[in-house]
Amino acid sequence: QVQLVESGGALVQPGGSLRLSCAASGSIVSINSMGWYRQAPGKERELVASMTKSGNSNYADSVKGRFTISRDNAKNMATLQMSSLKPEDTAVYYCNAVVRLQSGRFQDTWGQGTQVTVSS
């Protein structure tokens, strides 16, 4: 079984910064991609940023230039550094990982989510 645990969500003022972390644990051989998604009330879950094992990253247009995703492959961790936060960034942020298990299968895994609220 694989688990993703997120941390770092908080209430922050507009223009502020926040750092989210995601740690994967369990029967992991490797992690192909790790990413962050978010879901605001009444909206669908959307991709925020993702990064492949080789380091190629992808960002939603709405966060380009403000958010930075990074990975530590040795520790099976991913981090989302968020700056210049806006009220519209308010959402539950979920970590996602495509994990290769010891069985050889790939498993799409989600964390439980962490709340980010941007408000004055």
PDB file of C-alpha atoms in Angstrom:
ATOM      1  CA  GLN A   1       0.000   0.000   0.000  1.00  0.00           C
ATOM      2  CA  VAL A   2       1.180   3.511  -0.827  1.00  0.00           C
ATOM      3  CA  GLN A   3       0.334   6.649   1.130  1.00  0.00           C
ATOM      4  CA  LEU A   4       0.783  10.313   0.324  1.00  0.00           C
ATOM      5  CA  VAL A   5       0.803  12.776   3.185  1.00  0.00           C
ATOM      6  CA  GLU A   6       0.544  16.501   2.490  1.00  0.00           C
ATOM      7  CA  SER A   7       1.434  19.306   4.846  1.00  0.00           C
ATOM      8  CA  GLY A   8       1.787  23.058   4.807  1.00  0.00           C
ATOM      9  CA  GLY A   9      -1.703  24.316   4.118  1.00  0.00           C
ATOM     10  CA  ALA A  10      -2.676  27.458   5.994  1.00  0.00           C
ATOM     11  CA  LEU A  11      -4.450  30.800   5.963  1.00  0.00           C
ATOM     12  CA  VAL A  12      -2.296  33.418   4.250  1.00  0.00           C
ATOM     13  CA  GLN A  13      -2.841  37.008   3.168  1.00  0.00           C
ATOM     14  CA  PRO A  14      -2.959  37.988  -0.505  1.00  0.00           C
ATOM     15  CA  GLY A  15       0.545  38.455  -1.840  1.00  0.00           C
ATOM     16  CA  GLY A  16       1.943  36.030   0.685  1.00  0.00           C
ATOM     17  CA  SER A  17       3.834  32.796   0.251  1.00  0.00           C
ATOM     18  CA  LEU A  18       3.291  29.216   1.308  1.00  0.00           C
ATOM     19  CA  ARG A  19       5.123  25.951   0.900  1.00  0.00           C
ATOM     20  CA  LEU A  20       3.330  22.635   0.549  1.00  0.00           C
ATOM     21  CA  SER A  21       5.069  19.311   1.017  1.00  0.00           C
ATOM     22  CA  CYS A  22       4.080  15.790   0.022  1.00  0.00           C
ATOM     23  CA  ALA A  23       5.748  12.635   1.273  1.00  0.00           C
ATOM     24  CA  ALA A  24       5.126   9.227  -0.266  1.00  0.00           C
ATOM     25  CA  SER A  25       5.622   6.023   1.681  1.00  0.00           C
ATOM     26  CA  GLY A  26       4.937   2.325   1.272  1.00  0.00           C
ATOM     27  CA  SER A  27       5.911  -0.357  -1.214  1.00  0.00           C
ATOM     28  CA  ILE A  28       7.390   2.030  -3.764  1.00  0.00           C
ATOM     29  CA  VAL A  29       9.840   1.006  -6.455  1.00  0.00           C
ATOM     30  CA  SER A  30       9.791   4.361  -8.174  1.00  0.00           C
ATOM     31  CA  ILE A  31       7.523   7.335  -8.806  1.00  0.00           C
ATOM     32  CA  ASN A  32       6.943   8.368 -12.393  1.00  0.00           C
ATOM     33  CA  SER A  33       5.245  11.691 -11.873  1.00  0.00           C
ATOM     34  CA  MET A  34       4.303  13.727  -8.834  1.00  0.00           C
ATOM     35  CA  GLY A  35       2.001  16.656  -8.932  1.00  0.00           C
ATOM     36  CA  TRP A  36      -0.343  18.988  -7.181  1.00  0.00           C
ATOM     37  CA  TYR A  37      -4.011  19.462  -7.957  1.00  0.00           C
ATOM     38  CA  ARG A  38      -6.520  21.748  -6.330  1.00  0.00           C
ATOM     39  CA  GLN A  39     -10.254  21.900  -5.925  1.00  0.00           C
ATOM     40  CA  ALA A  40     -12.137  25.018  -4.955  1.00  0.00           C
ATOM     41  CA  PRO A  41     -15.727  24.875  -3.662  1.00  0.00           C
ATOM     42  CA  GLY A  42     -18.134  24.249  -6.500  1.00  0.00           C
ATOM     43  CA  LYS A  43     -15.352  23.678  -9.022  1.00  0.00           C
ATOM     44  CA  GLU A  44     -13.713  20.650 -10.558  1.00  0.00           C
ATOM     45  CA  ARG A  45     -10.320  19.436  -9.470  1.00  0.00           C
ATOM     46  CA  GLU A  46      -7.610  20.943 -11.647  1.00  0.00           C
ATOM     47  CA  LEU A  47      -3.919  20.396 -12.237  1.00  0.00           C
ATOM     48  CA  VAL A  48      -1.692  22.996 -10.615  1.00  0.00           C
ATOM     49  CA  ALA A  49       1.763  21.618 -11.350  1.00  0.00           C
ATOM     50  CA  SER A  50       3.451  18.306 -12.026  1.00  0.00           C
ATOM     51  CA  MET A  51       6.960  16.999 -12.472  1.00  0.00           C
ATOM     52  CA  THR A  52       8.283  13.833 -14.070  1.00  0.00           C
ATOM     53  CA  LYS A  53      10.998  11.696 -12.545  1.00  0.00           C
ATOM     54  CA  SER A  54      13.495  13.257 -14.939  1.00  0.00           C
ATOM     55  CA  GLY A  55      12.556  16.747 -13.806  1.00  0.00           C
ATOM     56  CA  ASN A  56      10.286  17.995 -16.567  1.00  0.00           C
ATOM     57  CA  SER A  57       7.623  20.248 -15.089  1.00  0.00           C
ATOM     58  CA  ASN A  58       4.209  21.413 -16.200  1.00  0.00           C
ATOM     59  CA  TYR A  59       2.160  24.273 -14.760  1.00  0.00           C
ATOM     60  CA  ALA A  60      -1.355  25.596 -15.058  1.00  0.00           C
ATOM     61  CA  ASP A  61      -1.350  28.954 -16.829  1.00  0.00           C
ATOM     62  CA  SER A  62      -2.898  30.570 -13.759  1.00  0.00           C
ATOM     63  CA  VAL A  63       0.130  29.775 -11.577  1.00  0.00           C
ATOM     64  CA  LYS A  64       3.029  30.135 -14.000  1.00  0.00           C
ATOM     65  CA  GLY A  65       5.655  32.465 -12.610  1.00  0.00           C
ATOM     66  CA  ARG A  66       4.212  32.252  -9.104  1.00  0.00           C
ATOM     67  CA  PHE A  67       4.405  28.568  -8.150  1.00  0.00           C
ATOM     68  CA  THR A  68       7.382  26.229  -8.345  1.00  0.00           C
ATOM     69  CA  ILE A  69       7.281  22.469  -8.033  1.00  0.00           C
ATOM     70  CA  SER A  70      10.296  20.446  -6.985  1.00  0.00           C
ATOM     71  CA  ARG A  71      11.026  16.820  -6.188  1.00  0.00           C
ATOM     72  CA  ASP A  72      13.436  14.831  -4.117  1.00  0.00           C
ATOM     73  CA  ASN A  73      13.427  11.434  -5.802  1.00  0.00           C
ATOM     74  CA  ALA A  74      15.603   9.851  -3.122  1.00  0.00           C
ATOM     75  CA  LYS A  75      13.099  10.794  -0.428  1.00  0.00           C
ATOM     76  CA  ASN A  76       9.958  10.323  -2.535  1.00  0.00           C
ATOM     77  CA  MET A  77       8.902  13.867  -1.767  1.00  0.00           C
ATOM     78  CA  ALA A  78       7.478  16.769  -3.719  1.00  0.00           C
ATOM     79  CA  THR A  79       7.203  20.406  -2.749  1.00  0.00           C
ATOM     80  CA  LEU A  80       5.083  23.224  -4.106  1.00  0.00           C
ATOM     81  CA  GLN A  81       6.436  26.693  -3.378  1.00  0.00           C
ATOM     82  CA  MET A  82       3.666  29.237  -3.822  1.00  0.00           C
ATOM     83  CA  SER A  83       4.229  32.980  -3.915  1.00  0.00           C
ATOM     84  CA  SER A  84       2.205  36.072  -4.808  1.00  0.00           C
ATOM     85  CA  LEU A  85      -0.855  34.209  -3.637  1.00  0.00           C
ATOM     86  CA  LYS A  86      -4.266  35.421  -4.715  1.00  0.00           C
ATOM     87  CA  PRO A  87      -7.720  34.824  -3.235  1.00  0.00           C
ATOM     88  CA  GLU A  88      -8.526  32.684  -6.269  1.00  0.00           C
ATOM     89  CA  ASP A  89      -5.775  30.269  -5.191  1.00  0.00           C
ATOM     90  CA  THR A  90      -7.976  29.280  -2.267  1.00  0.00           C
ATOM     91  CA  ALA A  91      -8.702  25.567  -2.517  1.00  0.00           C
ATOM     92  CA  VAL A  92      -7.942  22.152  -1.126  1.00  0.00           C
ATOM     93  CA  TYR A  93      -4.622  21.100  -2.584  1.00  0.00           C
ATOM     94  CA  TYR A  94      -4.044  17.422  -3.305  1.00  0.00           C
ATOM     95  CA  CYS A  95      -0.791  15.635  -3.958  1.00  0.00           C
ATOM     96  CA  ASN A  96      -0.809  12.997  -6.690  1.00  0.00           C
ATOM     97  CA  ALA A  97       1.774  10.399  -7.610  1.00  0.00           C
ATOM     98  CA  VAL A  98       1.960   7.677 -10.231  1.00  0.00           C
ATOM     99  CA  VAL A  99       3.810   4.995  -8.326  1.00  0.00           C
ATOM    100  CA  ARG A 100       5.446   1.830  -9.583  1.00  0.00           C
ATOM    101  CA  LEU A 101       4.834  -0.929  -7.072  1.00  0.00           C
ATOM    102  CA  GLN A 102       6.963  -3.963  -6.310  1.00  0.00           C
ATOM    103  CA  SER A 103       4.427  -6.034  -8.245  1.00  0.00           C
ATOM    104  CA  GLY A 104       5.320  -4.093 -11.356  1.00  0.00           C
ATOM    105  CA  ARG A 105       1.948  -2.373 -11.506  1.00  0.00           C
ATOM    106  CA  PHE A 106       1.531   1.379 -11.615  1.00  0.00           C
ATOM    107  CA  GLN A 107      -0.811   2.950  -9.082  1.00  0.00           C
ATOM    108  CA  ASP A 108      -2.355   6.397  -9.269  1.00  0.00           C
ATOM    109  CA  THR A 109      -2.287   7.633  -5.671  1.00  0.00           C
ATOM    110  CA  TRP A 110      -3.838  10.679  -3.981  1.00  0.00           C
ATOM    111  CA  GLY A 111      -3.227  12.383  -0.682  1.00  0.00           C
ATOM    112  CA  GLN A 112      -5.975  13.471   1.681  1.00  0.00           C
ATOM    113  CA  GLY A 113      -5.635  17.150   0.777  1.00  0.00           C
ATOM    114  CA  THR A 114      -4.531  20.272   2.602  1.00  0.00           C
ATOM    115  CA  GLN A 115      -6.495  23.519   2.789  1.00  0.00           C
ATOM    116  CA  VAL A 116      -4.993  26.724   1.441  1.00  0.00           C
ATOM    117  CA  THR A 117      -6.963  29.889   2.130  1.00  0.00           C
ATOM    118  CA  VAL A 118      -5.855  33.239   0.770  1.00  0.00           C
ATOM    119  CA  SER A 119      -7.712  36.035   2.492  1.00  0.00           C
ATOM    120  CA  SER A 120      -7.135  39.304   4.265  1.00  0.00           C
TER     121      SER A 120
END
